[in-house]
Short mmCIF file of C-alpha atoms in Angstrom, two decimals:
data_model
loop_
_atom_site.label_atom_id
_atom_site.label_comp_id
_atom_site.label_asym_id
_atom_site.label_seq_id
_atom_site.Cartn_x
_atom_site.Cartn_y
_atom_site.Cartn_z
CA UNK A 351 167.49 185.63 100.54
CA UNK A 352 168.83 185.45 104.11
CA UNK A 353 172.38 185.44 102.77
CA UNK A 354 171.72 188.51 100.61
CA UNK A 355 170.31 190.34 103.62
CA UNK A 356 173.46 189.62 105.64
CA UNK A 357 175.74 190.85 102.83
CA UNK A 358 173.75 194.03 102.27
CA UNK A 359 173.58 194.67 106.00
CA UNK A 360 177.34 194.67 106.47
CA UNK A 361 177.88 196.76 103.30
CA UNK A 362 175.49 199.41 104.54
CA UNK A 363 176.98 199.45 108.01
CA UNK A 364 180.77 199.73 107.77
CA UNK A 365 181.16 200.94 111.38
CA UNK A 366 178.93 198.56 113.30
CA UNK A 367 180.61 196.87 116.28
CA UNK A 368 181.97 193.41 115.74
CA UNK A 369 182.18 193.62 111.96
CA UNK A 370 184.40 190.84 110.62
CA UNK A 371 185.89 190.01 107.24
CA UNK A 372 184.41 187.18 105.27
CA UNK A 373 185.92 183.89 106.38
CA UNK A 374 187.61 181.78 103.67
CA UNK A 375 185.57 178.92 102.35
CA UNK A 376 186.72 175.48 103.39
CA UNK A 377 186.03 172.54 101.14
CA UNK A 378 184.13 169.72 102.79
CA UNK A 379 185.55 166.24 103.12
CA UNK A 380 183.72 162.94 102.58
CA UNK A 381 180.58 164.66 101.37
CA UNK A 382 179.28 161.41 99.91
CA UNK A 383 179.26 159.57 103.21
CA UNK A 384 175.94 158.98 104.87
CA UNK A 385 175.24 161.53 107.65
CA UNK A 386 174.71 159.86 111.06
CA UNK A 387 171.36 160.55 112.65
CA UNK A 388 172.63 160.83 116.25
CA UNK A 389 175.80 161.78 118.05
CA UNK A 390 176.29 158.23 119.35
CA UNK A 391 175.95 156.87 115.82
CA UNK A 392 178.61 159.33 114.73
CA UNK A 393 180.87 158.29 117.61
CA UNK A 394 180.56 154.63 116.60
CA UNK A 395 181.21 155.30 112.93
CA UNK A 396 184.27 157.54 113.33
CA UNK A 397 187.75 156.14 112.67
CA UNK A 398 189.53 158.34 115.22
CA UNK A 399 189.75 156.31 118.42
CA UNK A 400 191.18 158.72 120.99
CA UNK A 401 192.39 157.23 124.26
CA UNK A 402 192.89 158.60 127.72
CA UNK A 403 195.54 156.30 129.14
CA UNK A 404 195.33 157.67 132.65
CA UNK A 405 192.82 155.38 134.38
CA UNK A 406 192.83 157.62 137.43
CA UNK A 407 191.57 160.56 135.34
CA UNK A 408 188.83 158.35 133.92
CA UNK A 409 187.66 157.30 137.36
CA UNK A 410 187.65 160.88 138.66
CA UNK A 411 185.72 162.05 135.62
CA UNK A 412 183.13 159.27 136.11
CA UNK A 413 182.69 160.09 139.80
CA UNK A 414 182.19 163.78 139.07
CA UNK A 415 179.60 163.00 136.43
CA UNK A 416 177.70 160.72 138.80
CA UNK A 417 177.67 163.43 141.47
CA UNK A 418 176.10 166.01 139.13
CA UNK A 419 172.33 166.33 138.78
CA UNK A 420 170.69 166.73 135.33
CA UNK A 421 169.73 170.31 136.16
CA UNK A 422 173.18 171.50 137.14
CA UNK A 423 175.58 169.69 134.82
CA UNK A 424 175.43 169.65 131.07
CA UNK A 425 175.05 166.16 129.70
CA UNK A 426 178.39 164.97 128.43
CA UNK A 427 178.33 162.39 125.64
CA UNK A 428 180.91 159.62 125.68
CA UNK A 429 184.17 161.54 125.51
CA UNK A 430 186.69 160.72 122.78
CA UNK A 431 189.75 159.26 124.39
CA UNK A 432 192.85 161.42 124.39
CA UNK A 433 196.44 160.85 125.33
CA UNK A 434 198.13 163.84 126.96
CA UNK A 435 201.86 164.30 126.44
CA UNK A 436 204.39 167.10 126.89
CA UNK A 437 206.51 167.91 123.90
CA UNK A 438 209.37 170.43 123.67
CA UNK A 439 208.90 171.06 119.97
CA UNK A 440 206.13 169.73 117.78
CA UNK A 441 206.90 171.58 114.57
CA UNK A 442 209.56 169.12 113.34
CA UNK A 443 208.91 167.07 110.17
CA UNK A 444 207.00 163.83 110.53
CA UNK A 445 209.15 160.81 111.46
CA UNK A 446 209.45 157.95 108.99
CA UNK A 447 207.14 155.83 111.16
CA UNK A 448 203.47 156.16 110.28
CA UNK A 449 202.25 154.92 113.63
CA UNK A 450 201.15 158.37 114.75
CA UNK A 451 201.06 161.99 113.68
CA UNK A 452 202.27 164.66 116.10
CA UNK A 453 199.99 167.74 116.36
CA UNK A 454 201.40 171.14 115.49
CA UNK A 455 202.12 173.02 118.70
CA UNK A 456 201.52 176.72 119.03
CA UNK A 457 202.81 176.87 122.61
CA UNK A 458 205.67 174.53 123.45
CA UNK A 459 205.32 175.03 127.21
CA UNK A 460 201.84 173.68 127.56
CA UNK A 461 200.53 170.14 127.41
CA UNK A 462 199.68 168.76 124.01
CA UNK A 463 197.48 165.97 122.81
CA UNK A 464 198.90 163.02 120.95
CA UNK A 465 196.28 161.40 118.73
CA UNK A 466 197.11 157.77 118.18
CA UNK A 467 196.54 156.65 114.63
CA UNK A 468 197.47 153.75 112.36
CA UNK A 469 198.28 150.15 113.31
CA UNK A 470 198.97 149.35 116.98
CA UNK A 471 202.51 148.83 118.17
CA UNK A 472 203.65 145.24 118.09
CA UNK A 473 201.23 144.19 115.36
CA UNK A 474 202.45 141.08 113.50
CA UNK A 475 202.68 141.40 109.71
CA UNK A 476 201.96 138.02 108.13
CA UNK A 477 203.19 138.73 104.61
CA UNK A 478 204.79 141.39 102.45
CA UNK A 479 201.47 142.02 100.69
CA UNK A 480 199.76 142.65 104.04
CA UNK A 481 202.54 145.03 105.02
CA UNK A 482 202.16 146.95 101.74
CA UNK A 483 198.39 147.23 102.27
CA UNK A 484 198.96 148.60 105.78
CA UNK A 485 201.47 151.18 104.55
CA UNK A 486 199.15 152.30 101.74
CA UNK A 487 196.21 152.62 104.14
CA UNK A 488 198.29 154.66 106.57
CA UNK A 489 199.56 156.90 103.76
CA UNK A 490 195.98 157.52 102.53
CA UNK A 491 194.94 158.42 106.08
CA UNK A 492 197.77 160.94 106.38
CA UNK A 493 196.90 162.48 103.03
CA UNK A 494 193.30 162.98 104.15
CA UNK A 495 194.44 164.53 107.43
CA UNK A 496 196.81 166.91 105.66
CA UNK A 497 193.99 168.08 103.38
CA UNK A 498 192.01 169.33 106.39
CA UNK A 499 192.51 172.87 107.72
CA UNK A 500 195.15 173.02 110.46
CA UNK A 501 193.68 173.95 113.86
CA UNK A 502 195.43 173.90 117.23
CA UNK A 503 194.12 171.12 119.43
CA UNK A 504 192.31 172.48 122.49
CA UNK A 505 191.85 170.11 125.45
CA UNK A 506 188.38 168.79 126.15
CA UNK A 507 188.63 170.44 129.55
CA UNK A 508 187.92 174.01 128.48
CA UNK A 509 190.98 176.16 128.96
CA UNK A 510 190.27 179.42 130.75
CA UNK A 511 192.88 181.44 128.89
CA UNK A 512 191.94 183.26 125.72
CA UNK A 513 192.57 181.06 122.69
CA UNK A 514 191.89 181.56 119.02
CA UNK A 515 190.56 178.19 117.91
CA UNK A 516 190.88 179.04 114.23
CA UNK A 517 194.68 178.97 114.29
CA UNK A 518 194.87 182.41 112.69
CA UNK A 519 198.13 184.28 113.31
CA UNK A 520 198.09 186.83 116.11
CA UNK A 521 197.83 190.42 114.96
CA UNK A 522 200.38 191.77 117.38
CA UNK A 523 200.45 195.32 116.08
CA UNK A 524 196.68 195.68 116.10
CA UNK A 525 196.34 194.14 119.55
CA UNK A 526 199.04 196.40 120.95
CA UNK A 527 197.27 199.43 119.50
CA UNK A 528 194.00 198.36 121.11
CA UNK A 529 195.70 197.76 124.45
CA UNK A 530 197.30 201.21 124.32
CA UNK A 531 193.90 202.77 123.63
CA UNK A 532 192.37 201.00 126.64
CA UNK A 533 195.24 202.11 128.88
CA UNK A 534 194.82 205.68 127.67
CA UNK A 535 191.09 205.64 128.47
CA UNK A 536 191.60 204.07 131.89
CA UNK A 537 194.38 206.49 132.82
CA UNK A 538 192.35 209.61 132.16
CA UNK A 539 191.09 211.53 135.23
CA UNK A 540 187.48 210.77 134.24
CA UNK A 541 187.10 207.68 132.07
CA UNK A 542 184.73 208.14 129.14
CA UNK A 543 182.48 205.13 129.73
CA UNK A 544 180.74 205.40 126.37
CA UNK A 545 184.08 205.32 124.58
CA UNK A 546 185.17 202.43 126.81
CA UNK A 547 182.02 200.47 125.89
CA UNK A 548 182.62 201.14 122.22
CA UNK A 549 186.12 199.65 122.37
CA UNK A 550 185.05 196.79 124.66
CA UNK A 551 182.36 195.52 122.31
CA UNK A 552 184.84 193.59 120.16
CA UNK A 553 186.72 192.18 123.16
CA UNK A 554 188.82 193.49 126.03
CA UNK A 555 192.56 192.75 126.29
CA UNK A 556 193.31 190.44 129.18
CA UNK A 557 195.71 192.91 130.80
CA UNK A 558 192.99 195.53 131.38
CA UNK A 559 189.92 193.31 131.60
CA UNK A 560 189.64 193.31 135.44
CA UNK A 561 189.49 197.10 135.85
CA UNK A 562 187.35 197.46 132.70
CA UNK A 563 184.79 194.98 134.02
CA UNK A 564 184.66 196.81 137.36
CA UNK A 565 183.95 200.06 135.53
CA UNK A 566 181.42 198.72 133.02
CA UNK A 567 179.48 196.85 135.70
CA UNK A 568 179.07 200.07 137.69
CA UNK A 569 181.15 198.82 140.62
CA UNK A 570 183.84 201.48 140.17
CA UNK A 571 183.28 205.20 139.49
CA UNK A 572 184.58 206.84 136.32
CA UNK A 573 186.60 209.29 138.39
CA UNK A 574 190.05 207.82 138.83
CA UNK A 575 190.84 209.55 142.13
CA UNK A 576 187.79 208.02 143.83
CA UNK A 577 188.42 204.41 142.77
CA UNK A 578 190.75 203.35 145.56
CA UNK A 579 188.45 204.80 148.24
CA UNK A 580 185.40 203.11 146.71
CA UNK A 581 187.19 199.76 146.50
CA UNK A 582 188.30 199.97 150.12
CA UNK A 583 184.82 200.92 151.33
CA UNK A 584 182.96 198.25 149.31
CA UNK A 585 185.38 195.50 150.30
CA UNK A 586 185.04 196.39 153.98
CA UNK A 587 181.27 196.48 153.57
CA UNK A 588 181.20 192.98 152.08
CA UNK A 589 183.22 191.47 154.92
CA UNK A 590 180.96 193.32 157.32
CA UNK A 591 178.11 191.30 155.79
CA UNK A 592 180.15 188.13 156.37
CA UNK A 593 180.55 188.93 160.08
CA UNK A 594 176.88 189.89 160.38
CA UNK A 595 175.15 187.10 158.45
CA UNK A 596 177.39 184.14 157.65
CA UNK A 597 177.14 182.55 161.08
CA UNK A 598 173.36 182.25 160.53
CA UNK A 599 173.82 179.65 157.78
CA UNK A 600 173.09 176.92 160.33
CA UNK A 601 169.92 178.62 161.62
CA UNK A 602 166.65 176.92 160.81
CA UNK A 603 165.51 179.81 158.57
CA UNK A 604 168.60 179.63 156.33
CA UNK A 605 169.62 175.99 156.67
CA UNK A 606 167.95 174.85 153.44
CA UNK A 607 169.47 177.72 151.45
CA UNK A 608 172.98 176.98 152.66
CA UNK A 609 172.51 173.25 152.12
CA UNK A 610 171.52 173.78 148.46
CA UNK A 611 174.49 176.11 147.92
CA UNK A 612 176.81 173.58 149.54
CA UNK A 613 175.52 170.88 147.18
CA UNK A 614 175.76 173.01 144.02
CA UNK A 615 179.26 174.44 144.51
CA UNK A 616 181.16 171.19 143.67
CA UNK A 617 179.07 170.94 140.49
CA UNK A 618 180.34 174.31 139.28
CA UNK A 619 182.81 173.57 136.44
CA UNK A 620 183.64 170.11 137.82
CA UNK A 621 186.37 169.49 135.22
CA UNK A 622 188.43 172.56 136.13
CA UNK A 623 190.75 171.89 139.10
CA UNK A 624 190.63 175.49 140.32
CA UNK A 625 186.97 175.19 141.29
CA UNK A 626 187.49 171.93 143.15
CA UNK A 627 189.86 173.50 145.68
CA UNK A 628 188.22 173.68 149.14
CA UNK A 629 189.41 177.28 149.57
CA UNK A 630 187.72 178.36 146.33
CA UNK A 631 184.53 176.49 147.20
CA UNK A 632 184.38 178.27 150.56
CA UNK A 633 184.69 181.61 148.74
CA UNK A 634 181.77 180.72 146.48
CA UNK A 635 179.67 179.56 149.44
CA UNK A 636 180.13 182.89 151.22
CA UNK A 637 179.39 184.94 148.09
CA UNK A 638 176.20 183.04 147.26
CA UNK A 639 174.91 182.84 150.82
CA UNK A 640 175.37 186.55 151.49
CA UNK A 641 173.69 187.41 148.18
CA UNK A 642 170.73 185.14 149.00
CA UNK A 643 170.32 186.65 152.48
CA UNK A 644 170.34 190.19 151.06
CA UNK A 645 167.84 189.33 148.28
CA UNK A 646 164.97 187.50 149.99
CA UNK A 647 162.59 188.06 147.04
CA UNK A 648 164.49 185.47 145.06
CA UNK A 649 166.92 183.87 147.47
CA UNK A 650 169.36 181.37 146.05
CA UNK A 651 168.32 179.60 142.83
CA UNK A 652 170.28 176.88 141.06
CA UNK A 653 172.21 178.47 138.21
CA UNK A 654 173.29 181.58 140.09
CA UNK A 655 176.40 179.69 141.18
CA UNK A 656 177.58 179.64 137.55
CA UNK A 657 177.39 183.42 137.30
CA UNK A 658 180.13 183.93 139.89
CA UNK A 659 182.80 182.05 137.93
CA UNK A 660 183.58 184.56 135.12
CA UNK A 661 184.08 187.40 137.60
CA UNK A 662 186.18 185.23 139.89
CA UNK A 663 188.43 184.06 137.04
CA UNK A 664 188.88 187.56 135.58
CA UNK A 665 189.78 189.12 138.93
CA UNK A 666 192.10 186.21 139.75
CA UNK A 667 193.84 186.60 136.38
CA UNK A 668 194.99 190.04 137.54
CA UNK A 669 197.51 188.25 139.77
CA UNK A 670 198.27 185.14 137.67
CA UNK A 671 200.41 185.12 134.55
CA UNK A 672 199.71 181.57 133.35
CA UNK A 673 196.42 179.72 132.93
CA UNK A 674 194.47 179.95 136.14
CA UNK A 675 192.66 176.63 135.88
CA UNK A 676 195.40 174.81 137.83
CA UNK A 677 196.43 177.75 140.01
CA UNK A 678 196.57 177.21 143.77
CA UNK A 679 194.44 179.91 145.36
CA UNK A 680 196.19 179.41 148.72
CA UNK A 681 199.46 180.70 147.26
CA UNK A 682 198.07 184.24 147.10
CA UNK A 683 198.34 186.64 150.06
CA UNK A 684 195.24 186.69 152.25
CA UNK A 685 194.44 190.32 151.41
CA UNK A 686 194.50 189.52 147.69
CA UNK A 687 192.16 186.56 148.21
CA UNK A 688 189.74 188.76 150.13
CA UNK A 689 189.80 191.47 147.45
CA UNK A 690 189.02 188.95 144.69
CA UNK A 691 186.13 187.56 146.74
CA UNK A 692 184.62 190.97 147.52
CA UNK A 693 184.94 192.25 143.93
CA UNK A 694 183.34 189.05 142.58
CA UNK A 695 180.41 189.49 144.98
CA UNK A 696 179.71 193.11 144.07
CA UNK A 697 180.03 192.63 140.29
CA UNK A 698 177.80 189.55 140.37
CA UNK A 699 175.28 191.56 142.40
CA UNK A 700 175.31 194.32 139.77
CA UNK A 701 174.64 191.75 137.04
CA UNK A 702 171.78 190.10 138.94
CA UNK A 703 170.15 193.45 139.67
CA UNK A 704 169.28 193.65 135.96
CA UNK A 705 167.90 190.11 135.63
CA UNK A 706 166.55 189.35 139.10
CA UNK A 707 163.10 188.47 137.72
CA UNK A 708 164.82 185.41 136.23
CA UNK A 709 165.14 184.04 139.76
CA UNK A 710 162.06 185.20 141.65
CA UNK A 711 159.18 182.80 142.35
CA UNK A 712 158.21 180.79 139.23
CA UNK A 713 161.04 182.58 137.37
CA UNK A 714 158.76 184.77 135.23
CA UNK A 715 161.68 186.54 133.57
CA UNK A 716 162.95 183.32 132.05
CA UNK A 717 159.49 182.31 130.84
CA UNK A 718 159.08 185.68 129.11
CA UNK A 719 162.52 185.41 127.51
CA UNK A 720 161.92 181.87 126.24
CA UNK A 721 158.60 182.93 124.71
CA UNK A 722 160.35 185.90 123.12
CA UNK A 723 163.00 183.58 121.67
CA UNK A 724 160.29 181.40 120.13
CA UNK A 725 158.60 184.39 118.52
CA UNK A 726 161.88 185.79 117.23
CA UNK A 727 163.05 182.48 115.72
CA UNK A 728 159.69 182.04 113.98
CA UNK A 729 160.40 185.33 112.17
CA UNK A 730 164.10 184.71 111.51
CA UNK A 731 163.91 181.12 110.26
CA UNK A 732 160.46 179.67 109.80
CA UNK A 733 161.84 176.28 108.69
CA UNK A 734 163.58 175.72 112.02
CA UNK A 735 160.52 176.85 113.95
CA UNK A 736 158.22 174.50 112.02
CA UNK A 737 160.69 171.65 112.44
CA UNK A 738 160.51 172.07 116.23
CA UNK A 739 156.73 171.84 116.02
CA UNK A 740 156.87 168.69 113.86
CA UNK A 741 159.23 167.01 116.33
CA UNK A 742 157.11 168.29 119.25
CA UNK A 743 160.10 170.02 120.86
CA UNK A 744 159.19 172.96 123.08
CA UNK A 745 161.59 175.89 123.36
CA UNK A 746 161.37 175.72 127.15
CA UNK A 747 162.92 172.23 127.05
CA UNK A 748 166.28 173.52 125.85
CA UNK A 749 166.22 177.33 126.10
CA UNK A 750 165.37 177.47 129.82
CA UNK A 751 169.00 176.65 130.60
CA UNK A 752 170.21 179.15 127.99
CA UNK A 753 168.43 181.93 129.89
CA UNK A 754 168.97 180.63 133.42
CA UNK A 755 172.74 180.17 132.98
CA UNK A 756 173.34 182.77 130.24
CA UNK A 757 174.70 180.07 127.87
CA UNK A 758 177.43 179.16 130.35
CA UNK A 759 176.57 175.45 130.09
CA UNK A 760 176.69 175.62 126.29
CA UNK A 761 180.06 177.39 125.90
CA UNK A 762 183.54 176.87 127.34
CA UNK A 763 184.43 179.32 130.09
CA UNK A 764 186.94 181.13 127.87
CA UNK A 765 184.10 181.87 125.44
CA UNK A 766 181.80 183.05 128.22
CA UNK A 767 184.40 185.59 129.34
CA UNK A 768 184.71 186.92 125.79
CA UNK A 769 180.91 186.99 125.45
CA UNK A 770 180.58 188.99 128.65
CA UNK A 771 183.01 191.60 127.32
CA UNK A 772 180.30 192.48 124.81
CA UNK A 773 177.39 192.03 127.21
CA UNK A 774 178.90 194.61 129.54
CA UNK A 775 179.55 196.94 126.61
CA UNK A 776 175.85 196.76 125.64
CA UNK A 777 173.46 198.93 127.64
CA UNK A 778 171.19 195.93 128.34
CA UNK A 779 173.53 193.13 127.42
CA UNK A 780 172.49 190.48 129.95
CA UNK A 781 168.79 191.29 129.91
CA UNK A 782 168.08 192.12 126.26
CA UNK A 783 170.98 191.53 123.87
CA UNK A 784 171.26 187.98 125.23
CA UNK A 785 167.99 187.18 123.42
CA UNK A 786 169.56 187.91 120.03
CA UNK A 787 172.70 185.97 120.94
CA UNK A 788 170.54 182.95 121.77
CA UNK A 789 168.70 183.34 118.45
CA UNK A 790 171.96 183.54 116.51
CA UNK A 791 173.31 180.58 118.49
CA UNK A 792 170.27 178.49 117.60
CA UNK A 793 170.33 179.36 113.89
CA UNK A 794 174.06 178.59 113.86
CA UNK A 795 173.07 174.90 114.11
CA UNK A 796 170.32 175.10 111.50
CA UNK A 797 171.70 172.33 109.30
CA UNK A 798 172.16 169.94 112.20
CA UNK A 799 168.71 170.76 113.62
CA UNK A 800 166.91 170.08 110.34
CA UNK A 801 168.75 166.75 109.93
CA UNK A 802 167.22 165.40 113.16
CA UNK A 803 163.96 163.61 112.47
CA UNK A 804 162.61 162.75 115.91
CA UNK A 805 162.10 164.29 119.33
CA UNK A 806 164.86 162.44 121.15
CA UNK A 807 167.68 163.05 118.68
CA UNK A 808 166.75 166.72 118.24
CA UNK A 809 166.57 167.41 121.97
CA UNK A 810 169.85 165.57 122.56
CA UNK A 811 171.52 167.73 119.91
CA UNK A 812 170.21 170.95 121.44
CA UNK A 813 171.41 169.95 124.89
CA UNK A 814 174.88 168.88 123.70
CA UNK A 815 175.95 171.30 120.99
CA UNK A 816 179.62 170.73 120.03
CA UNK A 817 181.29 173.98 121.12
CA UNK A 818 184.21 172.57 123.09
CA UNK A 819 186.74 173.79 120.50
CA UNK A 820 185.24 177.26 120.16
CA UNK A 821 187.46 180.29 120.64
CA UNK A 822 187.40 184.05 120.19
CA UNK A 823 186.77 183.86 116.44
CA UNK A 824 183.62 181.76 116.78
CA UNK A 825 182.28 183.99 119.56
CA UNK A 826 183.03 187.08 117.47
CA UNK A 827 181.03 185.69 114.55
CA UNK A 828 178.16 184.78 116.88
CA UNK A 829 178.07 188.30 118.33
CA UNK A 830 178.23 189.90 114.88
CA UNK A 831 175.22 187.84 113.76
CA UNK A 832 173.37 188.72 116.98
CA UNK A 833 173.99 192.42 116.33
CA UNK A 834 172.64 192.01 112.79
CA UNK A 835 169.49 190.35 114.15
CA UNK A 836 169.06 193.09 116.72
CA UNK A 837 169.35 195.71 113.97
CA UNK A 838 166.85 193.94 111.67
CA UNK A 839 164.36 192.89 114.37
CA UNK A 840 164.66 195.81 116.75
CA UNK A 841 160.89 195.86 117.27
CA UNK A 842 160.57 192.12 117.90
CA UNK A 843 159.23 190.83 120.09
CA UNK A 844 157.34 193.97 121.05
CA UNK A 845 156.23 192.61 124.43
CA UNK A 846 159.75 191.54 125.45
CA UNK A 847 161.54 194.84 125.96
CA UNK A 848 159.55 196.86 128.44
#
């Protein structure tokens, strides 16, 4: 019945934002194998042993995990071990040796992952029959791998750049047409914001995302002639706040606030080198401290530090051609650094103005949103709701972070940026539409949720959902489902939207 409703919904609404074509069905593999009950059981039973040969990377990763508190860092299960190599061309035919299979590269200039498979090098073959068995086993393994859908391998450290995880070919003509439309809107003397939101709902091209975000957040005026003056005035105003307030971070009244910010900043995206640069961390400290000083009703609350990162990355990408995750911030001119910092502050402030009750005393906004999520899920999928009750899992135990961090701990940063394209295109994207995105996100894992039979395994699943390989296609499908839910349950929950 739920499937019929989805089909009829899209047939009746040919012009709804985010509408996508039906994805091709992919046949399942090894359907007869027994389904593991936990992630760790799955990790032990899998045949793909991935190795990270760089011991230094392992030690750094371990130290960063130890330094993160349970509240701030998403629990990371034991990571499959990967070997990183650089290859000039990965599309050549397989070599005669069956020791390993090279992944198909979609970008020869970037690092690729070499998955080690088959017998180890130097293994002694005792007889010709043993050798034949090894060759047959390796051949069967390759045949199974080739039967799976081909997907580009995305590093476990979430890449910031936009990537399509499905491996679908780029629609260059369509994308160029969309980019031209954005440029036309932005170049007009008075930008039509409603038209800009309409086109932004299904994603904003990277080239025009910085200025589009400034406009949609309300930081820049629609009038093109006024934009430069507004930018100059707001940037000067922000650094006026720095001169006026930042020295007080060591005062007794503000010492605890600054100390908590100073502790949380290194925990922000600890696996992305960009955010571990001292210069970047100082930028984040100033942004968060000034915001806390100017908003005493809430002050600084853990989780707000995450909300700076999408704005910072988008505004930095305006000056960086390649992936920004390894970019050295110090290589930019000082004026450019200051502009990125000021713009990130003001756009984050605009976002928080709409959800500040999430961070006031006792965080009533989050409690209301979590209760609304529970009510909505009970109407969308009663089986999932009842299963939570049987396993004695409370929505607050997993959904608090979904609301507090706007799903940033559940999705790679590249997906968050795409998600926020749509949030800013919605009139109440961060405060209201986010509820339907969380509902769609939860139901997305329906099968996995219902397979968990106890409290511990279910809660572990919900806190460690496997989205590391998600890209624009998966986020687009999630948003389309959220829009469908919003359309069908526009009156629910009635007490949520005031």
